[in-house]
Amino acid sequence: MSDRAQSDRRTGASYTVTDDDRAAFHRDGYVLLRGVLSPAEMDEIDAVYQRFFRGEIAVVGKDFNDMTTGEHGTDPSAYAIVNVMLPRRYFPEWQGNVFEQRACSIAEQLCGEGMTIDFDQLLAKSPGRTDAVFGWHQDQAYWIDTDDRRTATCWLAVDDSTLDNGCMQFLPGSHREPVRPHHPLHGDRSASHTLVTDLREGDVLRPVPISRGDITVHNEGVLHGSGGNTSASSYRRAYIVALRSTSTVTEERRRGFTHSHNDAGEVLDSVDGLHASP
Ligand SMILES: O=C(O)CCC(=O)C(=O)O
């Protein structure tokens, strides 16, 4: 798509989703949308992103951690995947920023009315970290079950995201199967809450390289993950804004679940979900 065609889709708070985009989202469980943010808008996002990583914006406890090990409170330059949970909580000025506005517009066009922001997250894979792997999983395996599970997880590329630096990969159509069994990556969820599932014979993951300013949007059921960062110098930074149905978010909050890794009981198994965030 040309730069012109991309910018034609952006108008203030909204971004136009086509019928083809909507059909792809429902068929595959995810869709790629180009040029959701302009280069100038990306520069503004990037400036705040860097402040988080320089430690200029305080993030409490486990909400700043290494996604691969769960380690926190140590030197982040040693982390394979730097994970900041709930940046909008720690930097309220970000609430209502242009990415949030366009993510809301996109979620409504893909999923219908009654969607609201559930959580946000920053994920940065450090260069040369082959261990910066995000294991295969379905987001629903982490979450409580509700009647209205509509989800639009908007994943913004802050750097060009390539196969080398660990772009997202999806198993198209897997959201139509029941959620697969998942197990804790490190065997013990008190060490690290990451959940993974095993691939099955015939599963062919589709890598989705995207450019800075593009997004992928995925639902709660599509199986996905990403490989390590083999690039010598390139970070793979992402900014995620996840929307779910208002009824689901209300139910989560009623149960005290905010997606903070500091939530009480955040790593405890429950009857209907594991209550954590990928
Ligand atoms: O950034 C990644 O590689 C994985 C992110 C992810 O699993 C998600 O946003 O649901």
PDB file of C-alpha atoms and ligand atoms in Angstrom:
ATOM      1  CA  MET A   1       0.000   0.000   0.000  1.00  0.00           C
ATOM      2  CA  SER A   2       1.359   3.456  -0.880  1.00  0.00           C
ATOM      3  CA  ASP A   3       2.062   6.101   1.786  1.00  0.00           C
ATOM      4  CA  ARG A   4      -0.818   8.082   0.326  1.00  0.00           C
ATOM      5  CA  ALA A   5      -3.268   5.184   0.606  1.00  0.00           C
ATOM      6  CA  GLN A   6      -2.185   4.599   4.205  1.00  0.00           C
ATOM      7  CA  SER A   7      -2.602   8.210   5.265  1.00  0.00           C
ATOM      8  CA  ASP A   8      -6.035   8.314   3.577  1.00  0.00           C
ATOM      9  CA  ARG A   9      -7.181   5.718   6.115  1.00  0.00           C
ATOM     10  CA  ARG A  10      -6.249   7.928   9.090  1.00  0.00           C
ATOM     11  CA  THR A  11      -8.599  10.732  10.051  1.00  0.00           C
ATOM     12  CA  GLY A  12      -8.071  12.202  13.495  1.00  0.00           C
ATOM     13  CA  ALA A  13      -9.005   9.537  16.025  1.00  0.00           C
ATOM     14  CA  SER A  14     -10.114   7.004  13.444  1.00  0.00           C
ATOM     15  CA  TYR A  15      -8.550   4.569  11.028  1.00  0.00           C
ATOM     16  CA  THR A  16     -10.700   3.031   8.311  1.00  0.00           C
ATOM     17  CA  VAL A  17     -10.960  -0.745   8.350  1.00  0.00           C
ATOM     18  CA  THR A  18     -12.099  -2.289   5.061  1.00  0.00           C
ATOM     19  CA  ASP A  19     -14.476  -5.197   4.537  1.00  0.00           C
ATOM     20  CA  ASP A  20     -11.454  -7.280   3.481  1.00  0.00           C
ATOM     21  CA  ASP A  21      -9.666  -6.443   6.746  1.00  0.00           C
ATOM     22  CA  ARG A  22     -12.724  -7.453   8.735  1.00  0.00           C
ATOM     23  CA  ALA A  23     -13.097 -10.692   6.784  1.00  0.00           C
ATOM     24  CA  ALA A  24      -9.394 -11.525   7.351  1.00  0.00           C
ATOM     25  CA  PHE A  25      -9.689 -10.851  11.103  1.00  0.00           C
ATOM     26  CA  HIS A  26     -12.656 -13.203  11.465  1.00  0.00           C
ATOM     27  CA  ARG A  27     -11.204 -15.860   9.126  1.00  0.00           C
ATOM     28  CA  ASP A  28      -7.606 -15.916  10.400  1.00  0.00           C
ATOM     29  CA  GLY A  29      -7.964 -14.576  13.950  1.00  0.00           C
ATOM     30  CA  TYR A  30      -5.692 -11.654  13.161  1.00  0.00           C
ATOM     31  CA  VAL A  31      -5.229  -8.924  10.584  1.00  0.00           C
ATOM     32  CA  LEU A  32      -2.365  -6.657   9.542  1.00  0.00           C
ATOM     33  CA  LEU A  33      -3.175  -2.948   9.174  1.00  0.00           C
ATOM     34  CA  ARG A  34      -0.562  -0.699   7.582  1.00  0.00           C
ATOM     35  CA  GLY A  35       0.274   2.868   8.547  1.00  0.00           C
ATOM     36  CA  VAL A  36      -2.018   3.179  11.557  1.00  0.00           C
ATOM     37  CA  LEU A  37       0.314   5.852  12.932  1.00  0.00           C
ATOM     38  CA  SER A  38       2.214   8.390  10.825  1.00  0.00           C
ATOM     39  CA  PRO A  39       5.992   8.807  11.147  1.00  0.00           C
ATOM     40  CA  ALA A  40       5.499  12.004  13.195  1.00  0.00           C
ATOM     41  CA  GLU A  41       3.003  10.260  15.514  1.00  0.00           C
ATOM     42  CA  MET A  42       5.466   7.400  15.930  1.00  0.00           C
ATOM     43  CA  ASP A  43       8.195   9.838  16.959  1.00  0.00           C
ATOM     44  CA  GLU A  44       5.986  11.093  19.792  1.00  0.00           C
ATOM     45  CA  ILE A  45       5.200   7.559  20.965  1.00  0.00           C
ATOM     46  CA  ASP A  46       8.865   6.623  20.730  1.00  0.00           C
ATOM     47  CA  ALA A  47       9.956   9.528  22.926  1.00  0.00           C
ATOM     48  CA  VAL A  48       7.772   8.280  25.806  1.00  0.00           C
ATOM     49  CA  TYR A  49       8.742   4.647  25.133  1.00  0.00           C
ATOM     50  CA  GLN A  50      12.396   5.596  25.618  1.00  0.00           C
ATOM     51  CA  ARG A  51      11.618   7.366  28.885  1.00  0.00           C
ATOM     52  CA  PHE A  52      10.206   4.101  30.247  1.00  0.00           C
ATOM     53  CA  PHE A  53      13.355   2.259  29.272  1.00  0.00           C
ATOM     54  CA  ARG A  54      15.665   4.904  30.724  1.00  0.00           C
ATOM     55  CA  GLY A  55      13.807   4.455  34.015  1.00  0.00           C
ATOM     56  CA  GLU A  56      12.476   8.033  33.932  1.00  0.00           C
ATOM     57  CA  ILE A  57       8.910   6.832  34.458  1.00  0.00           C
ATOM     58  CA  ALA A  58       8.573   4.785  37.619  1.00  0.00           C
ATOM     59  CA  VAL A  59       6.981   1.341  37.220  1.00  0.00           C
ATOM     60  CA  VAL A  60       6.151  -0.671  40.343  1.00  0.00           C
ATOM     61  CA  GLY A  61       7.560  -4.122  41.143  1.00  0.00           C
ATOM     62  CA  LYS A  62       6.845  -6.954  38.719  1.00  0.00           C
ATOM     63  CA  ASP A  63       5.223  -4.638  36.188  1.00  0.00           C
ATOM     64  CA  PHE A  64       8.756  -4.028  34.885  1.00  0.00           C
ATOM     65  CA  ASN A  65      10.282  -7.442  34.253  1.00  0.00           C
ATOM     66  CA  ASP A  66      12.039  -9.815  31.910  1.00  0.00           C
ATOM     67  CA  MET A  67       9.241 -11.617  30.098  1.00  0.00           C
ATOM     68  CA  THR A  68      11.434 -14.674  29.470  1.00  0.00           C
ATOM     69  CA  THR A  69      12.401 -15.306  33.096  1.00  0.00           C
ATOM     70  CA  GLY A  70      10.012 -13.233  35.199  1.00  0.00           C
ATOM     71  CA  GLU A  71      13.031 -11.541  36.805  1.00  0.00           C
ATOM     72  CA  HIS A  72      12.405  -8.023  38.099  1.00  0.00           C
ATOM     73  CA  GLY A  73      14.147  -5.387  40.153  1.00  0.00           C
ATOM     74  CA  THR A  74      17.494  -6.195  38.531  1.00  0.00           C
ATOM     75  CA  ASP A  75      19.518  -4.580  35.729  1.00  0.00           C
ATOM     76  CA  PRO A  76      17.156  -4.354  32.705  1.00  0.00           C
ATOM     77  CA  SER A  77      20.069  -4.199  30.265  1.00  0.00           C
ATOM     78  CA  ALA A  78      20.438  -7.948  30.938  1.00  0.00           C
ATOM     79  CA  TYR A  79      16.805  -8.727  30.083  1.00  0.00           C
ATOM     80  CA  ALA A  80      16.005 -10.655  26.894  1.00  0.00           C
ATOM     81  CA  ILE A  81      12.471  -9.230  26.621  1.00  0.00           C
ATOM     82  CA  VAL A  82      11.837  -6.089  28.622  1.00  0.00           C
ATOM     83  CA  ASN A  83       8.165  -6.096  29.594  1.00  0.00           C
ATOM     84  CA  VAL A  84       6.334  -3.067  30.981  1.00  0.00           C
ATOM     85  CA  MET A  85       2.785  -3.820  32.087  1.00  0.00           C
ATOM     86  CA  LEU A  86       0.153  -1.077  32.186  1.00  0.00           C
ATOM     87  CA  PRO A  87       2.204   1.884  30.949  1.00  0.00           C
ATOM     88  CA  ARG A  88      -1.015   3.973  30.883  1.00  0.00           C
ATOM     89  CA  ARG A  89      -1.301   3.474  34.654  1.00  0.00           C
ATOM     90  CA  TYR A  90       2.267   4.613  35.281  1.00  0.00           C
ATOM     91  CA  PHE A  91       2.151   7.460  32.752  1.00  0.00           C
ATOM     92  CA  PRO A  92      -1.454   8.722  32.784  1.00  0.00           C
ATOM     93  CA  GLU A  93      -0.639  11.364  30.150  1.00  0.00           C
ATOM     94  CA  TRP A  94      -0.633   8.486  27.668  1.00  0.00           C
ATOM     95  CA  GLN A  95      -4.331   7.786  28.261  1.00  0.00           C
ATOM     96  CA  GLY A  96      -6.182   8.866  25.149  1.00  0.00           C
ATOM     97  CA  ASN A  97      -3.051   9.108  23.011  1.00  0.00           C
ATOM     98  CA  VAL A  98      -3.347   8.719  19.260  1.00  0.00           C
ATOM     99  CA  PHE A  99      -2.613   4.987  19.318  1.00  0.00           C
ATOM    100  CA  GLU A 100      -5.312   4.383  21.927  1.00  0.00           C
ATOM    101  CA  GLN A 101      -7.773   6.453  19.895  1.00  0.00           C
ATOM    102  CA  ARG A 102      -7.108   4.553  16.668  1.00  0.00           C
ATOM    103  CA  ALA A 103      -7.059   1.189  18.497  1.00  0.00           C
ATOM    104  CA  CYS A 104     -10.557   1.976  19.850  1.00  0.00           C
ATOM    105  CA  SER A 105     -11.742   2.927  16.383  1.00  0.00           C
ATOM    106  CA  ILE A 106     -10.311  -0.273  14.881  1.00  0.00           C
ATOM    107  CA  ALA A 107     -11.697  -2.520  17.639  1.00  0.00           C
ATOM    108  CA  GLU A 108     -15.187  -1.150  17.123  1.00  0.00           C
ATOM    109  CA  GLN A 109     -15.000  -1.711  13.371  1.00  0.00           C
ATOM    110  CA  LEU A 110     -13.685  -5.266  13.800  1.00  0.00           C
ATOM    111  CA  CYS A 111     -15.723  -6.397  16.823  1.00  0.00           C
ATOM    112  CA  GLY A 112     -18.705  -4.049  17.080  1.00  0.00           C
ATOM    113  CA  GLU A 113     -19.792  -1.655  19.808  1.00  0.00           C
ATOM    114  CA  GLY A 114     -19.118  -2.122  23.514  1.00  0.00           C
ATOM    115  CA  MET A 115     -15.341  -2.574  23.421  1.00  0.00           C
ATOM    116  CA  THR A 116     -13.054  -0.929  25.961  1.00  0.00           C
ATOM    117  CA  ILE A 117      -9.340  -0.838  26.755  1.00  0.00           C
ATOM    118  CA  ASP A 118      -8.457  -3.712  29.058  1.00  0.00           C
ATOM    119  CA  PHE A 119      -4.693  -3.290  29.396  1.00  0.00           C
ATOM    120  CA  ASP A 120      -1.594  -2.002  27.661  1.00  0.00           C
ATOM    121  CA  GLN A 121       1.953  -3.304  27.548  1.00  0.00           C
ATOM    122  CA  LEU A 122       5.419  -2.574  26.138  1.00  0.00           C
ATOM    123  CA  LEU A 123       7.563  -5.476  24.929  1.00  0.00           C
ATOM    124  CA  ALA A 124      11.134  -4.878  23.748  1.00  0.00           C
ATOM    125  CA  LYS A 125      13.355  -7.704  22.531  1.00  0.00           C
ATOM    126  CA  SER A 126      17.013  -6.871  23.007  1.00  0.00           C
ATOM    127  CA  PRO A 127      19.400  -7.293  20.037  1.00  0.00           C
ATOM    128  CA  GLY A 128      21.384 -10.517  19.766  1.00  0.00           C
ATOM    129  CA  ARG A 129      19.124 -12.363  22.213  1.00  0.00           C
ATOM    130  CA  THR A 130      18.218 -15.671  20.619  1.00  0.00           C
ATOM    131  CA  ASP A 131      16.464 -16.490  23.888  1.00  0.00           C
ATOM    132  CA  ALA A 132      14.011 -13.600  23.421  1.00  0.00           C
ATOM    133  CA  VAL A 133      11.407 -16.132  22.374  1.00  0.00           C
ATOM    134  CA  PHE A 134       7.716 -15.645  23.072  1.00  0.00           C
ATOM    135  CA  GLY A 135       6.376 -19.203  23.350  1.00  0.00           C
ATOM    136  CA  TRP A 136       3.311 -20.367  21.392  1.00  0.00           C
ATOM    137  CA  HIS A 137       0.116 -19.570  23.234  1.00  0.00           C
ATOM    138  CA  GLN A 138      -3.499 -18.451  22.963  1.00  0.00           C
ATOM    139  CA  ASP A 139      -4.292 -15.395  25.060  1.00  0.00           C
ATOM    140  CA  GLN A 140      -7.563 -16.898  26.272  1.00  0.00           C
ATOM    141  CA  ALA A 141      -5.536 -19.552  28.132  1.00  0.00           C
ATOM    142  CA  TYR A 142      -4.401 -16.776  30.492  1.00  0.00           C
ATOM    143  CA  TRP A 143      -7.731 -15.101  30.973  1.00  0.00           C
ATOM    144  CA  ILE A 144     -11.034 -15.574  32.752  1.00  0.00           C
ATOM    145  CA  ASP A 145     -13.851 -17.025  30.694  1.00  0.00           C
ATOM    146  CA  THR A 146     -16.892 -14.846  30.031  1.00  0.00           C
ATOM    147  CA  ASP A 147     -19.946 -14.914  27.782  1.00  0.00           C
ATOM    148  CA  ASP A 148     -18.676 -12.126  25.538  1.00  0.00           C
ATOM    149  CA  ARG A 149     -15.025 -12.836  24.787  1.00  0.00           C
ATOM    150  CA  ARG A 150     -14.640 -10.329  21.951  1.00  0.00           C
ATOM    151  CA  THR A 151     -11.033  -9.152  21.862  1.00  0.00           C
ATOM    152  CA  ALA A 152      -8.923  -6.887  19.656  1.00  0.00           C
ATOM    153  CA  THR A 153      -5.303  -6.867  20.757  1.00  0.00           C
ATOM    154  CA  CYS A 154      -3.616  -4.096  18.792  1.00  0.00           C
ATOM    155  CA  TRP A 155       0.149  -4.703  18.497  1.00  0.00           C
ATOM    156  CA  LEU A 156       2.011  -1.630  17.229  1.00  0.00           C
ATOM    157  CA  ALA A 157       5.491  -1.992  15.706  1.00  0.00           C
ATOM    158  CA  VAL A 158       7.689   0.708  17.232  1.00  0.00           C
ATOM    159  CA  ASP A 159      10.639  -0.674  15.236  1.00  0.00           C
ATOM    160  CA  ASP A 160      10.408  -2.485  11.937  1.00  0.00           C
ATOM    161  CA  SER A 161       9.545  -6.006  13.042  1.00  0.00           C
ATOM    162  CA  THR A 162      11.292  -8.700  10.985  1.00  0.00           C
ATOM    163  CA  LEU A 163      11.813 -12.447  11.060  1.00  0.00           C
ATOM    164  CA  ASP A 164      15.390 -11.785  12.264  1.00  0.00           C
ATOM    165  CA  ASN A 165      14.427  -9.628  15.219  1.00  0.00           C
ATOM    166  CA  GLY A 166      11.456 -11.789  16.242  1.00  0.00           C
ATOM    167  CA  CYS A 167       8.264 -10.607  14.545  1.00  0.00           C
ATOM    168  CA  MET A 168       4.862 -11.990  15.509  1.00  0.00           C
ATOM    169  CA  GLN A 169       3.794 -15.331  14.021  1.00  0.00           C
ATOM    170  CA  PHE A 170       0.215 -16.627  13.920  1.00  0.00           C
ATOM    171  CA  LEU A 171      -1.516 -19.925  13.220  1.00  0.00           C
ATOM    172  CA  PRO A 172      -4.347 -18.699  10.982  1.00  0.00           C
ATOM    173  CA  GLY A 173      -7.792 -20.012  11.893  1.00  0.00           C
ATOM    174  CA  SER A 174      -6.679 -21.589  15.193  1.00  0.00           C
ATOM    175  CA  HIS A 175      -9.197 -19.440  17.083  1.00  0.00           C
ATOM    176  CA  ARG A 176     -11.920 -21.676  15.726  1.00  0.00           C
ATOM    177  CA  GLU A 177     -10.593 -24.666  17.725  1.00  0.00           C
ATOM    178  CA  PRO A 178     -11.102 -25.028  21.490  1.00  0.00           C
ATOM    179  CA  VAL A 179      -8.317 -23.458  23.546  1.00  0.00           C
ATOM    180  CA  ARG A 180      -5.457 -25.953  23.712  1.00  0.00           C
ATOM    181  CA  PRO A 181      -3.922 -27.193  26.953  1.00  0.00           C
ATOM    182  CA  HIS A 182      -1.186 -24.833  28.166  1.00  0.00           C
ATOM    183  CA  HIS A 183       1.548 -25.375  30.703  1.00  0.00           C
ATOM    184  CA  PRO A 184       3.896 -23.017  32.572  1.00  0.00           C
ATOM    185  CA  LEU A 185       7.093 -22.412  30.603  1.00  0.00           C
ATOM    186  CA  HIS A 186       9.340 -22.964  33.607  1.00  0.00           C
ATOM    187  CA  GLY A 187       7.236 -25.644  35.216  1.00  0.00           C
ATOM    188  CA  ASP A 188       6.342 -23.402  38.131  1.00  0.00           C
ATOM    189  CA  ARG A 189       4.176 -20.335  37.766  1.00  0.00           C
ATOM    190  CA  SER A 190       5.539 -18.682  40.863  1.00  0.00           C
ATOM    191  CA  ALA A 191       8.910 -18.413  39.086  1.00  0.00           C
ATOM    192  CA  SER A 192       7.515 -17.051  35.824  1.00  0.00           C
ATOM    193  CA  HIS A 193       3.915 -16.867  34.763  1.00  0.00           C
ATOM    194  CA  THR A 194       4.493 -17.507  31.048  1.00  0.00           C
ATOM    195  CA  LEU A 195       2.255 -20.202  29.580  1.00  0.00           C
ATOM    196  CA  VAL A 196       2.979 -22.174  26.425  1.00  0.00           C
ATOM    197  CA  THR A 197       1.293 -24.807  24.328  1.00  0.00           C
ATOM    198  CA  ASP A 198       2.859 -27.430  22.104  1.00  0.00           C
ATOM    199  CA  LEU A 199       2.520 -27.255  18.354  1.00  0.00           C
ATOM    200  CA  ARG A 200       0.714 -30.127  16.661  1.00  0.00           C
ATOM    201  CA  GLU A 201       1.580 -31.976  13.498  1.00  0.00           C
ATOM    202  CA  GLY A 202       0.478 -29.912  10.512  1.00  0.00           C
ATOM    203  CA  ASP A 203       0.600 -26.549  12.328  1.00  0.00           C
ATOM    204  CA  VAL A 204       2.212 -23.995  10.018  1.00  0.00           C
ATOM    205  CA  LEU A 205       2.857 -20.660  11.692  1.00  0.00           C
ATOM    206  CA  ARG A 206       2.726 -17.573   9.495  1.00  0.00           C
ATOM    207  CA  PRO A 207       5.357 -14.911  10.274  1.00  0.00           C
ATOM    208  CA  VAL A 208       4.019 -11.371   9.911  1.00  0.00           C
ATOM    209  CA  PRO A 209       6.854  -8.867   9.431  1.00  0.00           C
ATOM    210  CA  ILE A 210       5.570  -5.299   9.707  1.00  0.00           C
ATOM    211  CA  SER A 211       7.005  -1.784   9.584  1.00  0.00           C
ATOM    212  CA  ARG A 212       7.137   0.922  12.233  1.00  0.00           C
ATOM    213  CA  GLY A 213       3.649   2.431  12.506  1.00  0.00           C
ATOM    214  CA  ASP A 214       1.866  -0.724  11.281  1.00  0.00           C
ATOM    215  CA  ILE A 215      -0.146  -2.924  13.613  1.00  0.00           C
ATOM    216  CA  THR A 216      -1.455  -6.445  13.828  1.00  0.00           C
ATOM    217  CA  VAL A 217      -4.753  -7.026  15.611  1.00  0.00           C
ATOM    218  CA  HIS A 218      -5.485 -10.453  17.045  1.00  0.00           C
ATOM    219  CA  ASN A 219      -8.336 -12.047  18.936  1.00  0.00           C
ATOM    220  CA  GLU A 220      -8.271 -14.076  22.152  1.00  0.00           C
ATOM    221  CA  GLY A 221      -8.145 -17.487  20.473  1.00  0.00           C
ATOM    222  CA  VAL A 222      -5.559 -17.362  17.713  1.00  0.00           C
ATOM    223  CA  LEU A 223      -2.371 -19.270  18.511  1.00  0.00           C
ATOM    224  CA  HIS A 224       0.692 -17.034  18.237  1.00  0.00           C
ATOM    225  CA  GLY A 225       4.174 -16.297  19.494  1.00  0.00           C
ATOM    226  CA  SER A 226       7.516 -15.086  18.180  1.00  0.00           C
ATOM    227  CA  GLY A 227      11.124 -16.195  17.816  1.00  0.00           C
ATOM    228  CA  GLY A 228      14.327 -14.812  19.317  1.00  0.00           C
ATOM    229  CA  ASN A 229      16.110 -11.663  18.198  1.00  0.00           C
ATOM    230  CA  THR A 230      19.090 -12.780  16.094  1.00  0.00           C
ATOM    231  CA  SER A 231      19.771  -9.286  14.799  1.00  0.00           C
ATOM    232  CA  ALA A 232      23.056  -7.846  16.088  1.00  0.00           C
ATOM    233  CA  SER A 233      21.819  -4.312  16.532  1.00  0.00           C
ATOM    234  CA  SER A 234      18.073  -4.032  16.109  1.00  0.00           C
ATOM    235  CA  TYR A 235      15.631  -3.937  19.013  1.00  0.00           C
ATOM    236  CA  ARG A 236      12.144  -5.274  18.339  1.00  0.00           C
ATOM    237  CA  ARG A 237       9.921  -2.951  20.275  1.00  0.00           C
ATOM    238  CA  ALA A 238       6.141  -3.251  20.437  1.00  0.00           C
ATOM    239  CA  TYR A 239       3.404  -1.250  22.151  1.00  0.00           C
ATOM    240  CA  ILE A 240       0.225  -3.209  22.758  1.00  0.00           C
ATOM    241  CA  VAL A 241      -3.248  -1.879  23.519  1.00  0.00           C
ATOM    242  CA  ALA A 242      -5.724  -4.695  24.165  1.00  0.00           C
ATOM    243  CA  LEU A 243      -9.460  -4.118  23.984  1.00  0.00           C
ATOM    244  CA  ARG A 244     -12.109  -6.523  25.205  1.00  0.00           C
ATOM    245  CA  SER A 245     -15.860  -6.332  25.617  1.00  0.00           C
ATOM    246  CA  THR A 246     -16.911  -3.947  28.375  1.00  0.00           C
ATOM    247  CA  SER A 247     -18.736  -6.789  30.150  1.00  0.00           C
ATOM    248  CA  THR A 248     -15.557  -8.888  30.281  1.00  0.00           C
ATOM    249  CA  VAL A 249     -13.446  -6.025  31.596  1.00  0.00           C
ATOM    250  CA  THR A 250     -16.091  -5.238  34.218  1.00  0.00           C
ATOM    251  CA  GLU A 251     -16.060  -8.871  35.333  1.00  0.00           C
ATOM    252  CA  GLU A 252     -12.254  -8.949  35.465  1.00  0.00           C
ATOM    253  CA  ARG A 253     -12.131  -5.852  37.650  1.00  0.00           C
ATOM    254  CA  ARG A 254     -14.900  -7.206  39.867  1.00  0.00           C
ATOM    255  CA  ARG A 255     -12.615 -10.164  40.537  1.00  0.00           C
ATOM    256  CA  GLY A 256      -9.666  -7.854  41.207  1.00  0.00           C
ATOM    257  CA  PHE A 257      -7.861  -8.741  37.996  1.00  0.00           C
ATOM    258  CA  THR A 258      -6.194  -5.745  36.353  1.00  0.00           C
ATOM    259  CA  HIS A 259      -3.398  -7.449  34.315  1.00  0.00           C
ATOM    260  CA  SER A 260      -0.829  -6.004  36.691  1.00  0.00           C
ATOM    261  CA  HIS A 261       1.774  -8.610  37.514  1.00  0.00           C
ATOM    262  CA  ASN A 262       1.532  -7.265  41.061  1.00  0.00           C
ATOM    263  CA  ASP A 263      -2.112  -8.329  41.418  1.00  0.00           C
ATOM    264  CA  ALA A 264      -2.666 -10.528  44.449  1.00  0.00           C
ATOM    265  CA  GLY A 265      -3.019 -14.095  43.274  1.00  0.00           C
ATOM    266  CA  GLU A 266      -1.882 -13.122  39.788  1.00  0.00           C
ATOM    267  CA  VAL A 267       0.040 -16.370  39.366  1.00  0.00           C
ATOM    268  CA  LEU A 268      -2.449 -18.647  41.055  1.00  0.00           C
ATOM    269  CA  ASP A 269      -4.495 -21.033  39.008  1.00  0.00           C
ATOM    270  CA  SER A 270      -8.223 -20.534  39.349  1.00  0.00           C
ATOM    271  CA  VAL A 271     -11.239 -22.509  38.355  1.00  0.00           C
ATOM    272  CA  ASP A 272     -11.713 -20.817  35.043  1.00  0.00           C
ATOM    273  CA  GLY A 273      -8.449 -19.223  34.136  1.00  0.00           C
ATOM    274  CA  LEU A 274      -4.923 -18.422  35.107  1.00  0.00           C
ATOM    275  CA  HIS A 275      -5.418 -14.700  35.524  1.00  0.00           C
ATOM    276  CA  ALA A 276      -2.306 -13.324  33.990  1.00  0.00           C
ATOM    277  CA  SER A 277      -1.281 -11.402  30.920  1.00  0.00           C
ATOM    278  CA  PRO A 278       0.843 -12.698  28.109  1.00  0.00           C
TER     279      PRO A 278
HETATM  280  O1  LIG B   1       5.351  -9.495  21.249  1.00  0.00           O
HETATM  281  C1  LIG B   1       5.316 -10.709  21.116  1.00  0.00           C
HETATM  282  O2  LIG B   1       6.190 -11.338  20.514  1.00  0.00           O
HETATM  283  C2  LIG B   1       4.158 -11.507  21.674  1.00  0.00           C
HETATM  284  C3  LIG B   1       3.035 -10.626  22.163  1.00  0.00           C
HETATM  285  C4  LIG B   1       1.795 -11.400  22.469  1.00  0.00           C
HETATM  286  O3  LIG B   1       1.806 -12.573  22.639  1.00  0.00           O
HETATM  287  C5  LIG B   1       0.527 -10.673  22.568  1.00  0.00           C
HETATM  288  O4  LIG B   1       0.504  -9.443  22.421  1.00  0.00           O
HETATM  289  O5  LIG B   1      -0.509 -11.333  22.787  1.00  0.00           O
END
